[in-house]
CSV table of N, CA, C and O in Angstrom, one decimal:
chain,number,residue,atom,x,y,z
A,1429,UNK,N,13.0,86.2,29.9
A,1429,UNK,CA,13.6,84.9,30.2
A,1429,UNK,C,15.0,85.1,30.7
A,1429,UNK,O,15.5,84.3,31.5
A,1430,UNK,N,15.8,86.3,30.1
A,1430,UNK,CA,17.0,86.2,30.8
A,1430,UNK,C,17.1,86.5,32.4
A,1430,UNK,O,17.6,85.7,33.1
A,1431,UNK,N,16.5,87.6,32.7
A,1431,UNK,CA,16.4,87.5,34.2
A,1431,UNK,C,16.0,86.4,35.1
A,1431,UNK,O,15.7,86.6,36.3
A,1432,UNK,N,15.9,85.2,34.5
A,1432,UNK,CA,15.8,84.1,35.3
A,1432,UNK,C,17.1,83.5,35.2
A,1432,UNK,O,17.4,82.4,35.7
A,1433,UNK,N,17.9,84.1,34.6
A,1433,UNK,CA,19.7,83.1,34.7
A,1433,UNK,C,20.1,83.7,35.5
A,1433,UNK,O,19.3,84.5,36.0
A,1434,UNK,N,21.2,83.5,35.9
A,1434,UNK,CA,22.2,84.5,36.6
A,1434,UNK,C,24.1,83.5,36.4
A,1434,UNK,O,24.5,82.5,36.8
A,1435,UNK,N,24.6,84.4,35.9
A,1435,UNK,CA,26.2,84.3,35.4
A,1435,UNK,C,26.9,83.4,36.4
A,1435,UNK,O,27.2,84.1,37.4
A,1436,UNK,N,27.3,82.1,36.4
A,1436,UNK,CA,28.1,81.5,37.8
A,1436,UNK,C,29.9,81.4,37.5
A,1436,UNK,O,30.8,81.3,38.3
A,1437,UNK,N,29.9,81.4,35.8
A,1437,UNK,CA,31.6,81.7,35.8
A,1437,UNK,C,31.7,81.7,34.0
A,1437,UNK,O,30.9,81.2,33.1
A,1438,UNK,N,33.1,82.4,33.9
A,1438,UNK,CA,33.1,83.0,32.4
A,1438,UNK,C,34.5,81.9,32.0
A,1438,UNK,O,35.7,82.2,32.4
A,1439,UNK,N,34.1,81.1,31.4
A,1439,UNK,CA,36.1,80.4,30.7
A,1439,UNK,C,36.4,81.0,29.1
A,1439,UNK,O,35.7,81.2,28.2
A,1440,UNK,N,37.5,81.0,29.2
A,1440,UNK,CA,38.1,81.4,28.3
A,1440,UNK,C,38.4,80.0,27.0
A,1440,UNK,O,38.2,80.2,25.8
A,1441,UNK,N,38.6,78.9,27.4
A,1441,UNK,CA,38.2,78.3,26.7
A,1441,UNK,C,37.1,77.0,26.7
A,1441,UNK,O,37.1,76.3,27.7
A,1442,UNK,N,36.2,76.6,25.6
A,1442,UNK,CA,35.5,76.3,25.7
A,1442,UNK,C,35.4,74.4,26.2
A,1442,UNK,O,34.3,73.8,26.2
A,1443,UNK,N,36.6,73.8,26.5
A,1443,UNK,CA,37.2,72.6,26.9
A,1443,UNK,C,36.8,72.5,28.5
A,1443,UNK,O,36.2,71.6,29.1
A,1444,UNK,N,37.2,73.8,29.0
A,1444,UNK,CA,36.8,73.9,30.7
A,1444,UNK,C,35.8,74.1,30.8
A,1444,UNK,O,35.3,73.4,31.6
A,1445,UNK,N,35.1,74.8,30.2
A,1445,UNK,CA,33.9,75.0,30.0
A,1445,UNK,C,32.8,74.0,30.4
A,1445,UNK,O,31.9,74.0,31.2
A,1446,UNK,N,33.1,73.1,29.5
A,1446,UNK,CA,32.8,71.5,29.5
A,1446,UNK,C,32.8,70.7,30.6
A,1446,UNK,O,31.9,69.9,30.9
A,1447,UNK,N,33.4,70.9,31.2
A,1447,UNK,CA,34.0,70.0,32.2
A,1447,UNK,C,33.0,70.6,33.6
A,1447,UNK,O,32.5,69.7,34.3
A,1448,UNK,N,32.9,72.0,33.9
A,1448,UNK,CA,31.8,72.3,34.7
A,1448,UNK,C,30.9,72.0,34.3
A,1448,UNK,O,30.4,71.1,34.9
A,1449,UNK,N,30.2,72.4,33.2
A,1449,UNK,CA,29.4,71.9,32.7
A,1449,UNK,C,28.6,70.6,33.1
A,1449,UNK,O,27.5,70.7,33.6
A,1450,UNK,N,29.2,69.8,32.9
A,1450,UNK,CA,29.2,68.3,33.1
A,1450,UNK,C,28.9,68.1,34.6
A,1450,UNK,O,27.8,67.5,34.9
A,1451,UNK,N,29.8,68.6,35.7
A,1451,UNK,CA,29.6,68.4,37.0
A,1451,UNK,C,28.3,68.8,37.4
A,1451,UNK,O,27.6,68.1,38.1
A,1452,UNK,N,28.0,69.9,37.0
A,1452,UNK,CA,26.7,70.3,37.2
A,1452,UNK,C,25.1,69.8,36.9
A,1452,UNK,O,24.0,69.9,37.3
A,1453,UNK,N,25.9,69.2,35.8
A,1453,UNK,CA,24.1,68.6,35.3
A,1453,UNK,C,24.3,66.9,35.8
A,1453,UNK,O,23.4,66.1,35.5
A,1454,UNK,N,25.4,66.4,36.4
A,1454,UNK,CA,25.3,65.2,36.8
A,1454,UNK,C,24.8,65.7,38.4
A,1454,UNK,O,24.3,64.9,39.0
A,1455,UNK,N,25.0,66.9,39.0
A,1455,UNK,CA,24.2,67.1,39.9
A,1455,UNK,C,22.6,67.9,39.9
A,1455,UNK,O,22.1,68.4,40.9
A,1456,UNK,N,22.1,67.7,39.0
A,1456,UNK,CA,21.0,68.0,38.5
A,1456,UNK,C,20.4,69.4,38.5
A,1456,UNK,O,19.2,69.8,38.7
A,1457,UNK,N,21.4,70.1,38.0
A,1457,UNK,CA,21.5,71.7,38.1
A,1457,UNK,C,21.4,71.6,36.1
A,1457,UNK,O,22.3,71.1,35.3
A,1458,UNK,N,20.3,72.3,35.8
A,1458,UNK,CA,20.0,72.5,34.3
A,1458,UNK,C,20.9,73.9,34.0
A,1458,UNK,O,20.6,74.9,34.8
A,1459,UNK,N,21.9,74.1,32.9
A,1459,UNK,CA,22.4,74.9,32.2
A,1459,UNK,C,22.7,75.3,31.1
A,1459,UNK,O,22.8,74.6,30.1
A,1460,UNK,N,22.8,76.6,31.2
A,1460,UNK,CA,23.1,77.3,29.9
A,1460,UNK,C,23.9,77.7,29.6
A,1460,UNK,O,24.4,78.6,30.3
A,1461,UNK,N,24.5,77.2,28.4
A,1461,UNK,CA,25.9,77.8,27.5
A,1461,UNK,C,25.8,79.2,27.1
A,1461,UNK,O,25.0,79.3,26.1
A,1462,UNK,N,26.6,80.3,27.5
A,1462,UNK,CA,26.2,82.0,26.6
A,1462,UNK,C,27.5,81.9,25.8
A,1462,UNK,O,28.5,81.5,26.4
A,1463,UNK,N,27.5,82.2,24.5
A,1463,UNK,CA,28.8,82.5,24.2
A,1463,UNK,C,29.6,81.6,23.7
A,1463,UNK,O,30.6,82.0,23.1
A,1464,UNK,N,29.3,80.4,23.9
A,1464,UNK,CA,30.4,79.1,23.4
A,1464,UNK,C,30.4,78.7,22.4
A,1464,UNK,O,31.3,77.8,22.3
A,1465,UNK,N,29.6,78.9,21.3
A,1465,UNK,CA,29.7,78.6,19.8
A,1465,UNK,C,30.7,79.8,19.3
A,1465,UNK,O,31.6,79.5,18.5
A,1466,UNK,N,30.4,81.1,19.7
A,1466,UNK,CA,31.4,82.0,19.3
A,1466,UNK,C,32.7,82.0,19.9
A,1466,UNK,O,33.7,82.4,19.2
A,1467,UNK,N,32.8,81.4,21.2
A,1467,UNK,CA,34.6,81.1,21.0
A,1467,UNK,C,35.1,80.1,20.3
A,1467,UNK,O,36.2,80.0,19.7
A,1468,UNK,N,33.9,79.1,20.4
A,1468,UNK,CA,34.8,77.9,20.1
A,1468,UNK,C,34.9,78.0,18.7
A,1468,UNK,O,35.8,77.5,18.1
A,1469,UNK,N,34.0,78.6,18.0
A,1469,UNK,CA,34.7,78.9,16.8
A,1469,UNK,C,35.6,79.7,16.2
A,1469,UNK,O,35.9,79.5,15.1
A,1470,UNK,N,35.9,80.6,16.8
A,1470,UNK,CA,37.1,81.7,16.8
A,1470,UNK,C,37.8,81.9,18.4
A,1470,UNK,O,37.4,83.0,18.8
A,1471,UNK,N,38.3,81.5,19.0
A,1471,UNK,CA,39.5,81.6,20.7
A,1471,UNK,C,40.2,82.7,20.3
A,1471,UNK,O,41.0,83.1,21.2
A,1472,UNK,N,40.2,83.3,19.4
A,1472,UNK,CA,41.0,84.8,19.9
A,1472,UNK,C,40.1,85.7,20.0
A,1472,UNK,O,40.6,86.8,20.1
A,1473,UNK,N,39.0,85.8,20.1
A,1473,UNK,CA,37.7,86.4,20.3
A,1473,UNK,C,37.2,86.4,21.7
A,1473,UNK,O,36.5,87.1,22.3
A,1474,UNK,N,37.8,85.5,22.2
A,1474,UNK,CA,37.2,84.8,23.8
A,1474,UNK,C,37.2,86.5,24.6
A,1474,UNK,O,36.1,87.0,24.9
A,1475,UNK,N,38.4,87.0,24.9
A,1475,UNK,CA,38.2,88.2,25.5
A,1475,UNK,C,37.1,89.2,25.4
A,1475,UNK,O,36.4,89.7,26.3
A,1476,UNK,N,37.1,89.2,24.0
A,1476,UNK,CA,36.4,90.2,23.6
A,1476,UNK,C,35.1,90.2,23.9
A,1476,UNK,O,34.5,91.3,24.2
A,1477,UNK,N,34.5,88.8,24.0
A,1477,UNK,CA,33.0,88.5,24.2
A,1477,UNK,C,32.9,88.2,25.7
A,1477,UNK,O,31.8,87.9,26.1
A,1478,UNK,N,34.3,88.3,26.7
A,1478,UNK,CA,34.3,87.7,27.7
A,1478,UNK,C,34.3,86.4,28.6
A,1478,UNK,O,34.2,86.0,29.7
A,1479,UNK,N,34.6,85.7,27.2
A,1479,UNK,CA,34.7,84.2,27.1
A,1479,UNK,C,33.6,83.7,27.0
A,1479,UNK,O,32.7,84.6,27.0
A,1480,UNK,N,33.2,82.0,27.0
A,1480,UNK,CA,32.1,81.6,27.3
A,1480,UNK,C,32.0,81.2,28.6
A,1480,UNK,O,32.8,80.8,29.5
A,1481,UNK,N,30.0,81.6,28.6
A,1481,UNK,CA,29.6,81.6,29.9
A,1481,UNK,C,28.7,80.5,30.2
A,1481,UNK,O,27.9,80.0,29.5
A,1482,UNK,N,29.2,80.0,32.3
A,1482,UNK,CA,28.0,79.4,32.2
A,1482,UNK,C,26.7,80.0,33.4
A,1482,UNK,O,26.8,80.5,34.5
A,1483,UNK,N,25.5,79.8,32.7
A,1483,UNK,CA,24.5,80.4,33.8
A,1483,UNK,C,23.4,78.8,34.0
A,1483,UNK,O,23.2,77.8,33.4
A,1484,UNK,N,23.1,79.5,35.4
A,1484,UNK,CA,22.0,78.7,35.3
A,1484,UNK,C,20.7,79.4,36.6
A,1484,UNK,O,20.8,80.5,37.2
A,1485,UNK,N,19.8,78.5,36.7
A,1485,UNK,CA,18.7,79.6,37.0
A,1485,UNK,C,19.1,80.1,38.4
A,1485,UNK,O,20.0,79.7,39.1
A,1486,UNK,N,18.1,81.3,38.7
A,1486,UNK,CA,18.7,82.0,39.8
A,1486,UNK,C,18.1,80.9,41.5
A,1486,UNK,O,18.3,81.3,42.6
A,1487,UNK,N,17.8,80.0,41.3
A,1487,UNK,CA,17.6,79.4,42.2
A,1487,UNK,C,18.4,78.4,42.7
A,1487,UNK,O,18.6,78.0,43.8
A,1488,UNK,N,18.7,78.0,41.6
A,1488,UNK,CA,20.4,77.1,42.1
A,1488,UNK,C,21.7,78.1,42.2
A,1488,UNK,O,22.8,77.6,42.4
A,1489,UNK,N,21.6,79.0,42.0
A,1489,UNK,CA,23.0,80.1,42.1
A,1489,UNK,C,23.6,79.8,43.1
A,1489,UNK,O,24.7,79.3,42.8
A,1490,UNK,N,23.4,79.7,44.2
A,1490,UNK,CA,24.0,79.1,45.7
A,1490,UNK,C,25.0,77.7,45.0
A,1490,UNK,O,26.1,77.6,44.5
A,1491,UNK,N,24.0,76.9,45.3
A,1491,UNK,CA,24.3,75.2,45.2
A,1491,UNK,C,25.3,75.5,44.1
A,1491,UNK,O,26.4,75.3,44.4
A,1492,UNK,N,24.9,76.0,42.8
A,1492,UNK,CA,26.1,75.8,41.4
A,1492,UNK,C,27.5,76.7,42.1
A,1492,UNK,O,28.7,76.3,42.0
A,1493,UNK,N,27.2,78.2,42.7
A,1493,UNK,CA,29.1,78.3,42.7
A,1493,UNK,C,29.3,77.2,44.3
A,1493,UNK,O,30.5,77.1,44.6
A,1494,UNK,N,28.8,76.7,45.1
A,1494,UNK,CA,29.4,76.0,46.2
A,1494,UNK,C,30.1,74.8,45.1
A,1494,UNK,O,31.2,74.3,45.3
A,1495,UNK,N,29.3,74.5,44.2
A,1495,UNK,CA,30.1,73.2,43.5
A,1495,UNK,C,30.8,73.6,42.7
A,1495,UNK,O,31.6,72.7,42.4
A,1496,UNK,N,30.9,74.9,42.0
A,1496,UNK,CA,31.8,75.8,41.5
A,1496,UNK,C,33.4,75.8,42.8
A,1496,UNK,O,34.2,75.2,42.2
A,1497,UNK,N,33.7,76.0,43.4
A,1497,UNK,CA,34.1,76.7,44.4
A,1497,UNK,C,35.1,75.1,44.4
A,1497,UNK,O,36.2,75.1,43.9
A,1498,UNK,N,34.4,73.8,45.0
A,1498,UNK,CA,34.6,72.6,45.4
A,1498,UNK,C,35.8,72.3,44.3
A,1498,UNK,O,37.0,72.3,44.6
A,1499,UNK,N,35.5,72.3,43.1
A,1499,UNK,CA,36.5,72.2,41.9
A,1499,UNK,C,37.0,72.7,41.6
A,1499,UNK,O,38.1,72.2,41.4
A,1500,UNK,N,37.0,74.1,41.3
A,1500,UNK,CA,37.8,75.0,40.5
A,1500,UNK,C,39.4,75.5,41.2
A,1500,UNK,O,39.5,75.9,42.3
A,1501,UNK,N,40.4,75.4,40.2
A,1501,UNK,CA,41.7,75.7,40.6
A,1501,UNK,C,42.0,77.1,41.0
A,1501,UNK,O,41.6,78.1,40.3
A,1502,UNK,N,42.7,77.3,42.2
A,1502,UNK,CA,43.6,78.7,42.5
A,1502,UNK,C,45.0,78.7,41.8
A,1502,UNK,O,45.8,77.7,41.8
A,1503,UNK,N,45.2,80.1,41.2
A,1503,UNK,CA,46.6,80.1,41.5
A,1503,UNK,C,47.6,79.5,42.0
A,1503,UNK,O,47.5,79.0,43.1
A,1504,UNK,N,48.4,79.7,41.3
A,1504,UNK,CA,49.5,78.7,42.1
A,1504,UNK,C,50.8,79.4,41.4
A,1504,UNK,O,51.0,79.6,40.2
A,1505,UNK,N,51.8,79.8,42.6
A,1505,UNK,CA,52.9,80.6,42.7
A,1505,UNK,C,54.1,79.7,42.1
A,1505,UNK,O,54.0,78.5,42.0
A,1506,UNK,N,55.1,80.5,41.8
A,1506,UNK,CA,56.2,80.0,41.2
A,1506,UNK,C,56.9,78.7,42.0
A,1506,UNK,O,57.4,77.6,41.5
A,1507,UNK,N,56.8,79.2,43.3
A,1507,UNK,CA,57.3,77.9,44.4
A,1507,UNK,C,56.3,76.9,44.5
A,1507,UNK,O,56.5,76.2,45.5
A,1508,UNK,N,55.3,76.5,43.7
A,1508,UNK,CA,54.4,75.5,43.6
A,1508,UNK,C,53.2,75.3,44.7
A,1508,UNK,O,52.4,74.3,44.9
A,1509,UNK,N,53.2,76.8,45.5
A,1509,UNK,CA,52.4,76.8,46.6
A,1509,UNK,C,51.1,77.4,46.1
A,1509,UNK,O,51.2,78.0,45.0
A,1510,UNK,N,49.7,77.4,46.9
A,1510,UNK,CA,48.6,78.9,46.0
A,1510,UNK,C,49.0,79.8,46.4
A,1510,UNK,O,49.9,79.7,47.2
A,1511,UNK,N,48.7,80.6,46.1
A,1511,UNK,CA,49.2,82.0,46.5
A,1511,UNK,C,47.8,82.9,47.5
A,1511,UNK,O,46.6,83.1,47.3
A,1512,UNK,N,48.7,83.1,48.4
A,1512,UNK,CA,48.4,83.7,49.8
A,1512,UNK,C,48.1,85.1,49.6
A,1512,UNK,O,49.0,86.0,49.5
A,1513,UNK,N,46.6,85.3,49.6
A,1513,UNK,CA,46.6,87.1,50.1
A,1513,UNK,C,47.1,87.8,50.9
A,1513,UNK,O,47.0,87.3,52.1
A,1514,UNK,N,47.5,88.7,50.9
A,1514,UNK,CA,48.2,89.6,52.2
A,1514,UNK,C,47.1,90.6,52.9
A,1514,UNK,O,47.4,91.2,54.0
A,1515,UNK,N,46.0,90.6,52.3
A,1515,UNK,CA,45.2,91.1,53.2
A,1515,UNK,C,44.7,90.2,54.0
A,1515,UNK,O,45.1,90.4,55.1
A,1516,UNK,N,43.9,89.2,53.8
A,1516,UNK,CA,42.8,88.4,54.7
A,1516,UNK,C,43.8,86.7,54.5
A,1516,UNK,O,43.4,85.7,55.0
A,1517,UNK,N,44.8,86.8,53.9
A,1517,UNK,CA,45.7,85.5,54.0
A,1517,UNK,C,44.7,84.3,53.5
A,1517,UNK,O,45.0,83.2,53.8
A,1518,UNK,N,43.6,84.6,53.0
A,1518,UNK,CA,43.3,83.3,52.0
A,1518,UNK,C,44.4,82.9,50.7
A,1518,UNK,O,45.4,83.5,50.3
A,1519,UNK,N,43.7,81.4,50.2
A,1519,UNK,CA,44.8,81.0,49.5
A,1519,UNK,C,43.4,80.8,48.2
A,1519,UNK,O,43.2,79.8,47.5
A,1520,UNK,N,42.8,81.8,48.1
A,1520,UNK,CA,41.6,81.6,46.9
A,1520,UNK,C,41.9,82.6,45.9
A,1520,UNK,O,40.9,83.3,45.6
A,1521,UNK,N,43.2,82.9,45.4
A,1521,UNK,CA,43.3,84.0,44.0
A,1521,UNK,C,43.3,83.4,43.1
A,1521,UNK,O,43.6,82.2,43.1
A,1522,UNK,N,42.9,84.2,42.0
A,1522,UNK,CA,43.4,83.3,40.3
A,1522,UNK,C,43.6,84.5,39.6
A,1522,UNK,O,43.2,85.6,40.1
A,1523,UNK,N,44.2,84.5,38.5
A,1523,UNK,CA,45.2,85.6,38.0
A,1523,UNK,C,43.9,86.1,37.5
A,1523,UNK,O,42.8,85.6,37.4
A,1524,UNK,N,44.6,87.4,37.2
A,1524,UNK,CA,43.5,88.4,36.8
A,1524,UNK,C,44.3,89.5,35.9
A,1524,UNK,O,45.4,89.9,36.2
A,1525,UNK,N,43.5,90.2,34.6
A,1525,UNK,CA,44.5,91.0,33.9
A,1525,UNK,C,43.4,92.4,33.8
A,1525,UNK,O,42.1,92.4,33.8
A,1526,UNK,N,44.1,93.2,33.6
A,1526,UNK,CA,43.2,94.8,33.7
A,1526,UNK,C,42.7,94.9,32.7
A,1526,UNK,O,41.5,94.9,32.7
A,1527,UNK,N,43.7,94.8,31.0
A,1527,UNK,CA,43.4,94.7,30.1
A,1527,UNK,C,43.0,96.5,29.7
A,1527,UNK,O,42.5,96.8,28.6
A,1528,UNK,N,43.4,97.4,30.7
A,1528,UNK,CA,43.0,98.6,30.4
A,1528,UNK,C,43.3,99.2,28.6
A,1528,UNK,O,42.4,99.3,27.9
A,1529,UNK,N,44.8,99.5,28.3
A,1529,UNK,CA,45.0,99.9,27.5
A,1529,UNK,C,44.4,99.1,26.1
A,1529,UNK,O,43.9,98.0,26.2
A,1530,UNK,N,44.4,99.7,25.0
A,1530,UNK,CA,44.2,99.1,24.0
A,1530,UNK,C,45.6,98.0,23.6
A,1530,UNK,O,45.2,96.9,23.4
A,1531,UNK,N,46.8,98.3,23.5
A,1531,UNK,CA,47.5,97.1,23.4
A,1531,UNK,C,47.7,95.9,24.2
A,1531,UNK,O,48.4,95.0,23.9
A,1532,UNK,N,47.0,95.8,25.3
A,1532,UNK,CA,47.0,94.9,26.2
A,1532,UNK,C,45.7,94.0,25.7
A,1532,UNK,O,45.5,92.8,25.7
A,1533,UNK,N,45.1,94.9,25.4
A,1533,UNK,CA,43.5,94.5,24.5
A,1533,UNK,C,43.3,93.4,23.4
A,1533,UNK,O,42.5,92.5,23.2
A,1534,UNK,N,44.3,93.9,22.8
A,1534,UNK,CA,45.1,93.7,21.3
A,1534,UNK,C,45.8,92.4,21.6
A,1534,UNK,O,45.6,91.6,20.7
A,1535,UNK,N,46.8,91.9,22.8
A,1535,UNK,CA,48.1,91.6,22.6
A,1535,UNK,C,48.0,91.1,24.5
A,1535,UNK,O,48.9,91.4,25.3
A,1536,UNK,N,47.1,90.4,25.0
A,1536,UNK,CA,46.8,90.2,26.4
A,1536,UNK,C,47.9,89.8,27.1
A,1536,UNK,O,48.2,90.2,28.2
A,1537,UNK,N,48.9,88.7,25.9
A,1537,UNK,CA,49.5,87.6,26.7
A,1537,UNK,C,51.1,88.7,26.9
A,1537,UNK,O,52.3,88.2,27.0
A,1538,UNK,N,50.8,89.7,27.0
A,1538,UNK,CA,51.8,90.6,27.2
A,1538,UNK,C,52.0,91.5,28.3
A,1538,UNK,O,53.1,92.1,28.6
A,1539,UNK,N,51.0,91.7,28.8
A,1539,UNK,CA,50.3,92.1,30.0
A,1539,UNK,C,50.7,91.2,31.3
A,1539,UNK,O,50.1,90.1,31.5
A,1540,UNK,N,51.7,91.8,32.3
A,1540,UNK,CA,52.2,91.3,33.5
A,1540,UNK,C,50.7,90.6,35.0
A,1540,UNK,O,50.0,91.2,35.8
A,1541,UNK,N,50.8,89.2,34.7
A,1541,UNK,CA,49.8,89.0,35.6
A,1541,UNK,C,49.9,89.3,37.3
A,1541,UNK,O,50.9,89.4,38.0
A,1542,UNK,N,48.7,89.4,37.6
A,1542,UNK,CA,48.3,90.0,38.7
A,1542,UNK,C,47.3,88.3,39.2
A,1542,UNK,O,47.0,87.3,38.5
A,1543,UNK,N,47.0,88.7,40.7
A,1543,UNK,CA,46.6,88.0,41.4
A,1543,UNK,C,45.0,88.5,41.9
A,1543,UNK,O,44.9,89.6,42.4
A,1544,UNK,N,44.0,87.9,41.9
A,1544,UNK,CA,43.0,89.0,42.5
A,1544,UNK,C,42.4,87.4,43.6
A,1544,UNK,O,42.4,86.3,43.2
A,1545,UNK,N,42.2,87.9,44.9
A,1545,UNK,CA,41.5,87.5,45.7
A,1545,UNK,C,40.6,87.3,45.9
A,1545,UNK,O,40.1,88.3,46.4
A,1546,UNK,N,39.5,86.0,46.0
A,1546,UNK,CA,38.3,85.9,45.5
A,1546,UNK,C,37.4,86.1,46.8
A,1546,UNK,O,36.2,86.2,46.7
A,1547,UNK,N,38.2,86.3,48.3
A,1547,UNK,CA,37.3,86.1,49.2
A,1547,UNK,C,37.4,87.4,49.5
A,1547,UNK,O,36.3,87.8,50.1
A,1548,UNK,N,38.5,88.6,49.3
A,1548,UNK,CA,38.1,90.1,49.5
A,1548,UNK,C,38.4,91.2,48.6
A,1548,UNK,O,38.1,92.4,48.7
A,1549,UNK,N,39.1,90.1,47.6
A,1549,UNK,CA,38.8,91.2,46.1
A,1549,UNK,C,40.0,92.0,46.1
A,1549,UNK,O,39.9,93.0,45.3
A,1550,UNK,N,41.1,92.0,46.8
A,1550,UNK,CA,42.6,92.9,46.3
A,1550,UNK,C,43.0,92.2,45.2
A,1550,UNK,O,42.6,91.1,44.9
A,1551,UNK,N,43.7,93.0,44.7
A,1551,UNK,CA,44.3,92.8,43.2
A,1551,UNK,C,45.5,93.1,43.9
A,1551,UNK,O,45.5,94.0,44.7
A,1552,UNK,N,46.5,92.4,43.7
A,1552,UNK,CA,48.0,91.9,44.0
A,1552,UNK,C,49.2,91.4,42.9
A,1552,UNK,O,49.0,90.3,42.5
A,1553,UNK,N,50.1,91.9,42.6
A,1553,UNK,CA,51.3,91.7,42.1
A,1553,UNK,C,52.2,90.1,42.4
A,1553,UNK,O,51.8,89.5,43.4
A,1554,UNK,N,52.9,89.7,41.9
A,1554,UNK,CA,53.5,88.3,42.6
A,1554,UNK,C,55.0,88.6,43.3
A,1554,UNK,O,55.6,87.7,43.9
């Protein structure tokens, strides 16, 4: 049965979550919550588990991220603008963290954000 989901976006907390959620099944797209009883009962856990997810079947995958895509916020730069890739000059990043080391693991909100580009995938500095 799982291979009939497929992953359309992961939130860190389970509030946003909700909110796609919602858009989606008023557009008649049936979904599934992975993961959201375990953040929302513990939020410093969210990383660890990857946050909560939402899927839904592999036949609306298309339609759910185009309506994904329609709503969801980019980045947005210190000067109140989104922020502009320098490779392909879209304005579709949202921050993104490596999380490599174990203290970053530990201690996220410590870790200098980066920008990742959703339409060709550079990871960028501000």
């Amino acid at each position: 049965m799982a291979d009939k989901f497929v992953t359309i976006a992961a939130f860190e907390y389970v509030a946003d979550l909700e909110i796609f959620k919602l858009k989606l099944e008023s557009e008649g797209i049936q979904v599934l919550v992975k993961d959201g009883n375990i953040v929302n009962s513990d939020p410093l856990i969210s990383n660890a588990v990857g946050g909560a997810k939402i899927q839904v079947f592999t036949e609306d995958e298309e339609r759910a991220r185009e309506i994904y895509d329609s709503i969801r916020s980019y980045a947005i730069g210190k000067d109140g603008l989104p922020i502009t890739c320098p490779n392909c000059k879209a304005q579709k990043s949202e921050s993104y963290y490596e999380r490599k080391s174990i203290f970053h693991k530990l201690f996220p909100f410590f870790e200098k954000r980066k920008f990742k580009c959703l339409n060709c995938n550079i990871i960028t500095k501000p």
